[in-house]
């Protein structure tokens, strides 16, 4: 989301998670949840110098962390 800082991205992620939860879509084939859920990976470019590939890589790392922590959540990328 261009021109969105980390707190704005977190706010939007929470809204998206709530919206999907409120849709209450049945997920019969899932062994994890009986309803559709989502996980989100967030990153931001505070310096304004990151290339698209780096941002996508960092968001993907955050997504993997979100899924490993139980799914149906968001994680913000932080280098470790």
mmCIF file with all atom_site columns, C-alpha atoms in Angstrom:
data_model
loop_
_atom_site.group_PDB
_atom_site.id
_atom_site.type_symbol
_atom_site.label_atom_id
_atom_site.label_alt_id
_atom_site.label_comp_id
_atom_site.label_asym_id
_atom_site.label_entity_id
_atom_site.label_seq_id
_atom_site.pdbx_PDB_ins_code
_atom_site.Cartn_x
_atom_site.Cartn_y
_atom_site.Cartn_z
_atom_site.occupancy
_atom_site.B_iso_or_equiv
_atom_site.pdbx_formal_charge
_atom_site.auth_seq_id
_atom_site.auth_comp_id
_atom_site.auth_asym_id
_atom_site.auth_atom_id
_atom_site.pdbx_PDB_model_num
ATOM 1  C CA . UNK A 1 1  ? 0.000   0.000   0.000  1.00 0.00 ? 1  UNK A CA 1
ATOM 2  C CA . UNK A 1 2  ? 1.841   3.073   -1.190 1.00 0.00 ? 2  UNK A CA 1
ATOM 3  C CA . UNK A 1 3  ? 2.125   5.971   1.233  1.00 0.00 ? 3  UNK A CA 1
ATOM 4  C CA . UNK A 1 4  ? 1.111   3.779   4.180  1.00 0.00 ? 4  UNK A CA 1
ATOM 5  C CA . UNK A 1 5  ? 3.288   3.523   7.258  1.00 0.00 ? 5  UNK A CA 1
ATOM 6  C CA . UNK A 1 6  ? 3.583   0.452   9.476  1.00 0.00 ? 6  UNK A CA 1
ATOM 7  C CA . UNK A 1 7  ? 0.753   1.457   11.814 1.00 0.00 ? 7  UNK A CA 1
ATOM 8  C CA . UNK A 1 8  ? -1.522  2.077   8.826  1.00 0.00 ? 8  UNK A CA 1
ATOM 9  C CA . UNK A 1 9  ? -0.654  -1.338  7.396  1.00 0.00 ? 9  UNK A CA 1
ATOM 10 C CA . UNK A 1 10 ? -1.371  -2.995  10.759 1.00 0.00 ? 10 UNK A CA 1
ATOM 11 C CA . UNK A 1 11 ? -4.715  -1.194  10.970 1.00 0.00 ? 11 UNK A CA 1
ATOM 12 C CA . UNK A 1 12 ? -5.634  -2.406  7.471  1.00 0.00 ? 12 UNK A CA 1
ATOM 13 C CA . UNK A 1 13 ? -4.470  -5.962  8.249  1.00 0.00 ? 13 UNK A CA 1
ATOM 14 C CA . UNK A 1 14 ? -6.739  -6.046  11.315 1.00 0.00 ? 14 UNK A CA 1
ATOM 15 C CA . UNK A 1 15 ? -9.668  -4.816  9.236  1.00 0.00 ? 15 UNK A CA 1
ATOM 16 C CA . UNK A 1 16 ? -9.026  -7.482  6.592  1.00 0.00 ? 16 UNK A CA 1
ATOM 17 C CA . UNK A 1 17 ? -8.745  -10.246 9.209  1.00 0.00 ? 17 UNK A CA 1
ATOM 18 C CA . UNK A 1 18 ? -12.004 -9.099  10.853 1.00 0.00 ? 18 UNK A CA 1
ATOM 19 C CA . UNK A 1 19 ? -13.785 -8.882  7.509  1.00 0.00 ? 19 UNK A CA 1
ATOM 20 C CA . UNK A 1 20 ? -12.784 -12.407 6.460  1.00 0.00 ? 20 UNK A CA 1
ATOM 21 C CA . UNK A 1 21 ? -13.734 -13.743 9.914  1.00 0.00 ? 21 UNK A CA 1
ATOM 22 C CA . UNK A 1 22 ? -17.140 -12.042 9.706  1.00 0.00 ? 22 UNK A CA 1
ATOM 23 C CA . UNK A 1 23 ? -17.800 -13.581 6.301  1.00 0.00 ? 23 UNK A CA 1
ATOM 24 C CA . UNK A 1 24 ? -17.983 -16.893 8.198  1.00 0.00 ? 24 UNK A CA 1
ATOM 25 C CA . UNK A 1 25 ? -17.190 -18.985 5.114  1.00 0.00 ? 25 UNK A CA 1
ATOM 26 C CA . UNK A 1 26 ? -17.351 -22.719 5.739  1.00 0.00 ? 26 UNK A CA 1
ATOM 27 C CA . UNK A 1 27 ? -14.078 -24.572 5.024  1.00 0.00 ? 27 UNK A CA 1
ATOM 28 C CA . UNK A 1 28 ? -15.118 -28.218 5.078  1.00 0.00 ? 28 UNK A CA 1
ATOM 29 C CA . UNK A 1 29 ? -11.866 -29.655 3.710  1.00 0.00 ? 29 UNK A CA 1
ATOM 30 C CA . UNK A 1 30 ? -9.567  -27.945 6.223  1.00 0.00 ? 30 UNK A CA 1
ATOM 31 C CA . UNK A 1 31 ? -7.991  -29.974 8.999  1.00 0.00 ? 31 UNK A CA 1
ATOM 32 C CA . UNK A 1 32 ? -7.063  -26.737 10.819 1.00 0.00 ? 32 UNK A CA 1
ATOM 33 C CA . UNK A 1 33 ? -10.201 -24.562 10.941 1.00 0.00 ? 33 UNK A CA 1
ATOM 34 C CA . UNK A 1 34 ? -13.830 -25.107 9.992  1.00 0.00 ? 34 UNK A CA 1
ATOM 35 C CA . UNK A 1 35 ? -13.994 -21.565 8.566  1.00 0.00 ? 35 UNK A CA 1
ATOM 36 C CA . UNK A 1 36 ? -11.836 -19.771 5.990  1.00 0.00 ? 36 UNK A CA 1
ATOM 37 C CA . UNK A 1 37 ? -9.041  -17.742 7.594  1.00 0.00 ? 37 UNK A CA 1
ATOM 38 C CA . UNK A 1 38 ? -6.118  -15.751 6.243  1.00 0.00 ? 38 UNK A CA 1
ATOM 39 C CA . UNK A 1 39 ? -2.590  -14.931 7.272  1.00 0.00 ? 39 UNK A CA 1
ATOM 40 C CA . UNK A 1 40 ? -0.807  -11.741 6.228  1.00 0.00 ? 40 UNK A CA 1
ATOM 41 C CA . UNK A 1 41 ? 2.836   -10.751 5.963  1.00 0.00 ? 41 UNK A CA 1
ATOM 42 C CA . UNK A 1 42 ? 3.593   -7.039  6.309  1.00 0.00 ? 42 UNK A CA 1
ATOM 43 C CA . UNK A 1 43 ? 6.701   -5.020  5.615  1.00 0.00 ? 43 UNK A CA 1
ATOM 44 C CA . UNK A 1 44 ? 7.454   -1.361  5.136  1.00 0.00 ? 44 UNK A CA 1
ATOM 45 C CA . UNK A 1 45 ? 10.143  0.717   3.528  1.00 0.00 ? 45 UNK A CA 1
ATOM 46 C CA . UNK A 1 46 ? 11.024  3.375   6.071  1.00 0.00 ? 46 UNK A CA 1
ATOM 47 C CA . UNK A 1 47 ? 14.079  4.469   4.086  1.00 0.00 ? 47 UNK A CA 1
ATOM 48 C CA . UNK A 1 48 ? 12.268  4.729   0.766  1.00 0.00 ? 48 UNK A CA 1
ATOM 49 C CA . UNK A 1 49 ? 15.192  2.935   -0.865 1.00 0.00 ? 49 UNK A CA 1
ATOM 50 C CA . UNK A 1 50 ? 14.120  -0.720  -0.937 1.00 0.00 ? 50 UNK A CA 1
ATOM 51 C CA . UNK A 1 51 ? 13.454  -2.348  -4.294 1.00 0.00 ? 51 UNK A CA 1
ATOM 52 C CA . UNK A 1 52 ? 10.263  -4.284  -5.001 1.00 0.00 ? 52 UNK A CA 1
ATOM 53 C CA . UNK A 1 53 ? 11.990  -7.656  -4.836 1.00 0.00 ? 53 UNK A CA 1
ATOM 54 C CA . UNK A 1 54 ? 13.280  -6.956  -1.321 1.00 0.00 ? 54 UNK A CA 1
ATOM 55 C CA . UNK A 1 55 ? 9.874   -5.810  -0.123 1.00 0.00 ? 55 UNK A CA 1
ATOM 56 C CA . UNK A 1 56 ? 8.188   -8.911  -1.553 1.00 0.00 ? 56 UNK A CA 1
ATOM 57 C CA . UNK A 1 57 ? 10.838  -11.166 0.005  1.00 0.00 ? 57 UNK A CA 1
ATOM 58 C CA . UNK A 1 58 ? 10.428  -9.504  3.413  1.00 0.00 ? 58 UNK A CA 1
ATOM 59 C CA . UNK A 1 59 ? 6.622   -9.713  3.262  1.00 0.00 ? 59 UNK A CA 1
ATOM 60 C CA . UNK A 1 60 ? 6.908   -13.394 2.340  1.00 0.00 ? 60 UNK A CA 1
ATOM 61 C CA . UNK A 1 61 ? 9.175   -14.030 5.343  1.00 0.00 ? 61 UNK A CA 1
ATOM 62 C CA . UNK A 1 62 ? 6.617   -12.284 7.574  1.00 0.00 ? 62 UNK A CA 1
ATOM 63 C CA . UNK A 1 63 ? 3.826   -14.399 6.044  1.00 0.00 ? 63 UNK A CA 1
ATOM 64 C CA . UNK A 1 64 ? 5.718   -17.619 6.770  1.00 0.00 ? 64 UNK A CA 1
ATOM 65 C CA . UNK A 1 65 ? 6.208   -16.461 10.377 1.00 0.00 ? 65 UNK A CA 1
ATOM 66 C CA . UNK A 1 66 ? 2.488   -15.674 10.699 1.00 0.00 ? 66 UNK A CA 1
ATOM 67 C CA . UNK A 1 67 ? 1.561   -19.141 9.477  1.00 0.00 ? 67 UNK A CA 1
ATOM 68 C CA . UNK A 1 68 ? 4.080   -20.813 11.771 1.00 0.00 ? 68 UNK A CA 1
ATOM 69 C CA . UNK A 1 69 ? 2.638   -18.956 14.775 1.00 0.00 ? 69 UNK A CA 1
ATOM 70 C CA . UNK A 1 70 ? -0.812  -20.404 14.274 1.00 0.00 ? 70 UNK A CA 1
ATOM 71 C CA . UNK A 1 71 ? -2.290  -18.845 11.148 1.00 0.00 ? 71 UNK A CA 1
ATOM 72 C CA . UNK A 1 72 ? -5.248  -16.420 11.023 1.00 0.00 ? 72 UNK A CA 1
ATOM 73 C CA . UNK A 1 73 ? -3.005  -13.495 11.963 1.00 0.00 ? 73 UNK A CA 1
ATOM 74 C CA . UNK A 1 74 ? -0.524  -10.971 10.626 1.00 0.00 ? 74 UNK A CA 1
ATOM 75 C CA . UNK A 1 75 ? 3.198   -10.549 11.223 1.00 0.00 ? 75 UNK A CA 1
ATOM 76 C CA . UNK A 1 76 ? 5.330   -7.513  10.540 1.00 0.00 ? 76 UNK A CA 1
ATOM 77 C CA . UNK A 1 77 ? 8.743   -8.253  9.028  1.00 0.00 ? 77 UNK A CA 1
ATOM 78 C CA . UNK A 1 78 ? 11.724  -7.580  11.225 1.00 0.00 ? 78 UNK A CA 1
ATOM 79 C CA . UNK A 1 79 ? 15.231  -8.780  10.390 1.00 0.00 ? 79 UNK A CA 1
ATOM 80 C CA . UNK A 1 80 ? 16.489  -11.466 12.740 1.00 0.00 ? 80 UNK A CA 1
#
